[in-house]
Coordinates of N, CA and C in Angstrom, one line a residue:
X142 N -26.0 -11.7 -12.2 CA -24.6 -11.3 -12.5 C -23.6 -11.6 -11.4
X143 N -23.4 -12.8 -11.1 CA -22.6 -13.2 -9.9 C -21.1 -12.9 -10.1
X144 N -20.7 -12.8 -11.4 CA -19.2 -12.6 -11.6 C -18.8 -11.1 -11.6
X145 N -19.8 -10.2 -11.6 CA -19.4 -8.8 -11.7 C -18.5 -8.4 -10.5
X146 N -18.8 -8.8 -9.3 CA -17.9 -8.4 -8.2 C -16.5 -8.9 -8.4
X147 N -16.4 -10.1 -8.9 CA -15.0 -10.7 -9.1 C -14.3 -9.9 -10.2
X148 N -15.0 -9.5 -11.3 CA -14.3 -8.8 -12.3 C -13.9 -7.3 -11.9
X149 N -14.5 -6.8 -10.8 CA -14.2 -5.5 -10.4 C -13.2 -5.5 -9.2
X150 N -12.4 -6.6 -9.2 CA -11.3 -6.6 -8.2 C -10.0 -6.2 -8.8
X151 N -9.2 -5.7 -7.9 CA -7.8 -5.2 -8.3 C -6.8 -6.2 -7.8
X152 N -6.0 -6.7 -8.7 CA -4.9 -7.6 -8.4 C -3.7 -6.8 -8.0
X153 N -3.3 -7.0 -6.7 CA -2.0 -6.3 -6.3 C -0.9 -7.4 -6.1
X154 N 0.2 -7.1 -6.7 CA 1.4 -7.9 -6.4 C 2.2 -7.1 -5.4
X155 N 2.4 -7.6 -4.2 CA 3.1 -6.9 -3.2 C 4.5 -7.4 -3.1
X156 N 5.5 -6.5 -3.0 CA 6.9 -6.9 -3.0 C 7.5 -6.4 -1.7
X157 N 8.1 -7.4 -1.0 CA 8.8 -7.1 0.3 C 10.2 -6.5 -0.1
X158 N 10.9 -5.9 0.9 CA 12.2 -5.5 0.8 C 13.2 -6.6 0.4
X159 N 12.9 -7.8 0.9 CA 13.7 -9.0 0.5 C 13.5 -9.4 -0.9
X160 N 12.5 -8.9 -1.6 CA 12.3 -9.3 -3.0 C 11.2 -10.3 -3.1
X161 N 10.7 -10.9 -2.0 CA 9.6 -11.9 -2.1 C 8.3 -11.2 -2.5
X162 N 7.5 -11.9 -3.3 CA 6.3 -11.3 -3.8 C 5.1 -12.2 -3.5
X163 N 3.9 -11.6 -3.5 CA 2.7 -12.4 -3.4 C 1.6 -11.6 -4.0
X164 N 0.6 -12.2 -4.6 CA -0.5 -11.5 -5.2 C -1.7 -11.7 -4.3
X165 N -2.5 -10.6 -4.2 CA -3.7 -10.5 -3.5 C -4.8 -9.8 -4.3
X166 N -6.1 -10.2 -4.1 CA -7.2 -9.5 -4.8 C -7.9 -8.6 -3.8
X167 N -8.2 -7.3 -4.2 CA -8.8 -6.4 -3.4 C -9.9 -5.7 -4.1
X168 N -10.8 -5.1 -3.4 CA -11.9 -4.2 -4.0 C -11.4 -2.8 -4.1
X169 N -12.0 -2.0 -5.0 CA -11.6 -0.6 -5.1 C -11.9 0.2 -3.9
X170 N -12.8 -0.3 -3.0 CA -13.2 0.4 -1.8 C -12.2 0.1 -0.7
X171 N -11.3 -0.8 -0.9 CA -10.3 -1.2 0.2 C -9.3 0.0 0.3
X172 N -9.0 0.3 1.5 CA -8.0 1.4 1.7 C -6.6 0.7 2.0
X173 N -5.6 1.6 2.0 CA -4.3 1.1 2.3 C -4.2 0.4 3.7
X174 N -5.0 0.9 4.7 CA -5.0 0.3 6.0 C -5.7 -1.0 5.9
X175 N -6.8 -1.1 5.1 CA -7.5 -2.4 5.0 C -6.6 -3.5 4.4
X176 N -5.8 -3.1 3.4 CA -4.9 -4.0 2.7 C -3.8 -4.5 3.7
X177 N -3.3 -3.5 4.5 CA -2.2 -3.9 5.5 C -2.8 -4.9 6.5
X178 N -4.0 -4.7 6.9 CA -4.7 -5.6 7.9 C -4.9 -7.0 7.2
X179 N -5.4 -7.0 6.0 CA -5.7 -8.2 5.3 C -4.4 -9.0 5.1
X180 N -3.3 -8.4 4.7 CA -2.0 -9.1 4.5 C -1.5 -9.6 5.8
X181 N -1.6 -8.8 6.8 CA -1.2 -9.2 8.2 C -1.9 -10.4 8.6
X182 N -3.2 -10.4 8.4 CA -4.1 -11.5 8.9 C -3.9 -12.8 8.0
X183 N -3.4 -12.6 6.8 CA -3.2 -13.7 5.8 C -1.7 -13.8 5.4
X184 N -0.9 -13.6 6.4 CA 0.6 -13.5 6.1 C 1.0 -14.8 5.4
X185 N 1.6 -14.7 4.2 CA 2.1 -15.9 3.4 C 3.1 -16.7 4.2
X186 N 3.0 -18.0 4.1 CA 4.0 -18.8 4.8 C 5.4 -18.6 4.4
X187 N 5.6 -18.3 3.1 CA 7.0 -18.1 2.7 C 7.5 -16.7 3.0
X188 N 6.7 -15.9 3.7 CA 7.2 -14.6 4.2 C 7.5 -14.6 5.7
X189 N 7.6 -15.8 6.2 CA 7.7 -16.0 7.7 C 8.8 -15.2 8.3
X190 N 9.9 -15.1 7.6 CA 11.1 -14.4 8.1 C 10.8 -12.9 8.2
X191 N 9.9 -12.4 7.4 CA 9.6 -10.9 7.4 C 8.3 -10.6 8.3
X192 N 7.8 -11.6 9.0 CA 6.6 -11.3 9.8 C 6.8 -10.1 10.7
X193 N 5.7 -9.3 10.8 CA 5.8 -8.1 11.6 C 4.9 -8.2 12.8
X194 N 5.0 -7.4 13.8 CA 4.3 -7.5 15.1 C 2.9 -7.0 15.0
X195 N 2.6 -6.1 14.0 CA 1.3 -5.4 14.0 C 1.0 -4.9 12.6
X196 N -0.2 -5.0 12.2 CA -0.6 -4.5 10.8 C -0.4 -3.0 10.7
X197 N -0.3 -2.3 11.9 CA -0.2 -0.8 11.9 C 1.1 -0.3 11.4
X198 N 2.1 -1.2 11.3 CA 3.4 -0.7 10.8 C 3.6 -1.1 9.3
X199 N 2.7 -1.8 8.7 CA 2.8 -2.1 7.3 C 2.4 -0.9 6.5
X200 N 3.3 -0.6 5.5 CA 3.1 0.6 4.6 C 3.2 0.1 3.2
X201 N 2.3 0.7 2.4 CA 2.3 0.4 0.9 C 3.0 1.6 0.2
X202 N 3.8 1.3 -0.7 CA 4.5 2.3 -1.6 C 4.0 2.0 -3.0
X203 N 3.5 3.0 -3.6 CA 3.0 2.9 -5.0 C 3.6 4.0 -5.8
X204 N 4.3 3.7 -6.9 CA 5.0 4.6 -7.7 C 5.9 5.6 -6.9
X205 N 6.6 5.0 -6.0 CA 7.6 5.7 -5.2 C 7.0 6.5 -4.1
X206 N 5.7 6.5 -3.8 CA 5.1 7.3 -2.8 C 4.4 6.4 -1.7
X207 N 4.5 6.8 -0.5 CA 3.8 6.1 0.6 C 2.3 6.4 0.5
X208 N 1.5 5.4 0.7 CA 0.1 5.6 0.7 C -0.4 5.7 2.1
X209 N -1.1 6.8 2.4 CA -1.7 7.0 3.7 C -2.8 6.0 3.9
X210 N -3.1 5.6 5.2 CA -4.0 4.6 5.5 C -5.4 4.7 4.9
X211 N -5.9 5.9 4.7 CA -7.3 6.1 4.3 C -7.4 6.2 2.8
X212 N -6.3 6.1 2.0 CA -6.4 6.1 0.5 C -6.9 4.8 0.0
X213 N -8.0 4.9 -0.8 CA -8.5 3.6 -1.4 C -7.9 3.3 -2.7
X214 N -8.0 2.1 -3.1 CA -7.4 1.7 -4.4 C -8.2 2.4 -5.5
X215 N -9.5 2.6 -5.3 CA -10.3 3.3 -6.3 C -9.8 4.7 -6.5
X216 N -9.4 5.3 -5.5 CA -8.9 6.7 -5.6 C -7.7 6.8 -6.4
X217 N -6.9 5.7 -6.4 CA -5.7 5.7 -7.2 C -5.9 5.3 -8.7
X218 N -7.2 5.0 -9.0 CA -7.6 4.7 -10.4 C -6.8 3.5 -10.9
X219 N -6.6 2.5 -10.1 CA -5.9 1.3 -10.5 C -6.8 0.5 -11.5
X220 N -6.1 -0.1 -12.5 CA -6.9 -0.8 -13.5 C -7.4 -2.1 -13.0
X221 N -8.7 -2.5 -13.4 CA -9.2 -3.8 -13.2 C -8.6 -4.8 -14.1
X222 N -8.5 -6.0 -13.6 CA -8.0 -7.1 -14.5 C -6.6 -7.1 -14.9
X223 N -5.8 -6.1 -14.3 CA -4.4 -6.1 -14.5 C -3.7 -6.1 -13.2
X224 N -2.5 -6.5 -13.2 CA -1.7 -6.6 -11.9 C -1.0 -5.3 -11.6
X225 N -1.3 -4.7 -10.5 CA -0.6 -3.5 -10.0 C 0.5 -3.9 -9.0
X226 N 1.7 -3.4 -9.2 CA 2.8 -3.7 -8.3 C 2.9 -2.6 -7.2
X227 N 3.0 -3.0 -5.9 CA 3.3 -2.1 -4.8 C 4.3 -2.7 -3.9
X228 N 5.1 -1.9 -3.3 CA 6.0 -2.4 -2.3 C 5.4 -2.3 -0.9
X229 N 5.7 -3.3 -0.1 CA 5.2 -3.4 1.3 C 6.4 -3.3 2.2
X230 N 6.4 -2.4 3.1 CA 7.5 -2.2 4.0 C 6.9 -2.0 5.4
X231 N 7.8 -2.3 6.4 CA 7.4 -2.1 7.8 C 8.1 -0.8 8.2
X232 N 7.2 0.1 8.7 CA 7.7 1.4 9.1 C 6.7 2.0 10.1
X233 N 7.3 2.5 11.2 CA 6.4 2.9 12.3 C 5.6 4.1 12.0
X234 N 6.2 5.2 11.4 CA 5.4 6.4 11.1 C 5.6 6.8 9.7
X235 N 4.7 7.6 9.2 CA 4.8 8.2 7.9 C 5.0 9.7 8.1
X236 N 5.7 10.4 7.2 CA 5.7 11.8 7.3 C 4.3 12.4 6.9
X237 N 3.8 13.2 7.8 CA 2.5 13.7 7.5 C 2.6 15.0 6.6
X238 N 1.8 15.0 5.6 CA 1.9 16.3 4.8 C 1.2 17.4 5.5
X239 N 1.8 18.5 5.6 CA 1.1 19.7 6.2 C 1.7 21.0 5.5
X240 N 1.0 22.1 5.6 CA 1.3 23.3 4.9 C 2.7 23.8 5.4
X241 N 2.9 23.8 6.6 CA 4.2 24.3 7.2 C 5.4 23.5 6.6
X242 N 5.3 22.2 6.7 CA 6.3 21.4 6.1 C 6.5 21.6 4.6
X243 N 5.4 21.8 3.9 CA 5.5 22.1 2.5 C 6.3 23.3 2.2
X244 N 6.0 24.4 2.9 CA 6.7 25.7 2.7 C 8.2 25.5 3.0
X245 N 8.5 24.8 4.1 CA 9.9 24.6 4.5 C 10.6 23.8 3.4
X246 N 10.0 22.8 2.8 CA 10.6 22.0 1.8 C 10.9 22.9 0.5
X247 N 9.9 23.7 0.2 CA 10.1 24.6 -0.9 C 11.3 25.5 -0.7
X248 N 11.6 26.0 0.5 CA 12.7 26.8 0.7 C 14.0 26.0 0.6
X249 N 14.1 24.8 1.2 CA 15.3 24.1 1.2 C 15.5 23.3 -0.2
X250 N 14.4 23.1 -0.9 CA 14.5 22.4 -2.2 C 14.7 20.9 -2.0
X251 N 14.5 20.4 -0.8 CA 14.6 18.9 -0.7 C 13.2 18.4 -0.3
X252 N 13.0 17.2 -0.6 CA 11.7 16.6 -0.3 C 11.9 15.2 0.2
X253 N 11.4 14.9 1.4 CA 11.5 13.5 1.9 C 10.1 13.0 2.3
X254 N 9.1 13.6 1.7 CA 7.7 13.2 2.0 C 7.0 12.9 0.7
X255 N 6.0 12.1 0.9 CA 5.2 11.8 -0.3 C 3.7 12.2 -0.1
X256 N 3.2 12.9 -1.0 CA 1.8 13.3 -0.9 C 1.0 12.7 -2.0
X257 N -0.1 12.0 -1.7 CA -1.0 11.5 -2.7 C -2.1 12.5 -3.0
X258 N -2.2 12.8 -4.3 CA -3.2 13.8 -4.6 C -4.5 13.1 -5.2

């Protein structure tokens, strides 16, 4: 069954802030950090103007939420054989979800953080 591995890959279409897109194939076991590193190591030629200095500042946004580095594609239950669209942005830090911040946000009613469940 040599084609099973291929059929169990997830096709990601990554969109830059500039609107440029590129498609990549990943395994469900790949994490957001793995994807950032792969894209950094295989930076498309037509994305040259958006080249970043390090894979550590590349962030994925899926359905409006930042993905933390250890989140795998499998955990997001992305479909095989279909293209999933994510945004790719350069950002130094992510807001870390924590209980204290969560309580503060509930009091103020505003949210500027994304939590993947």
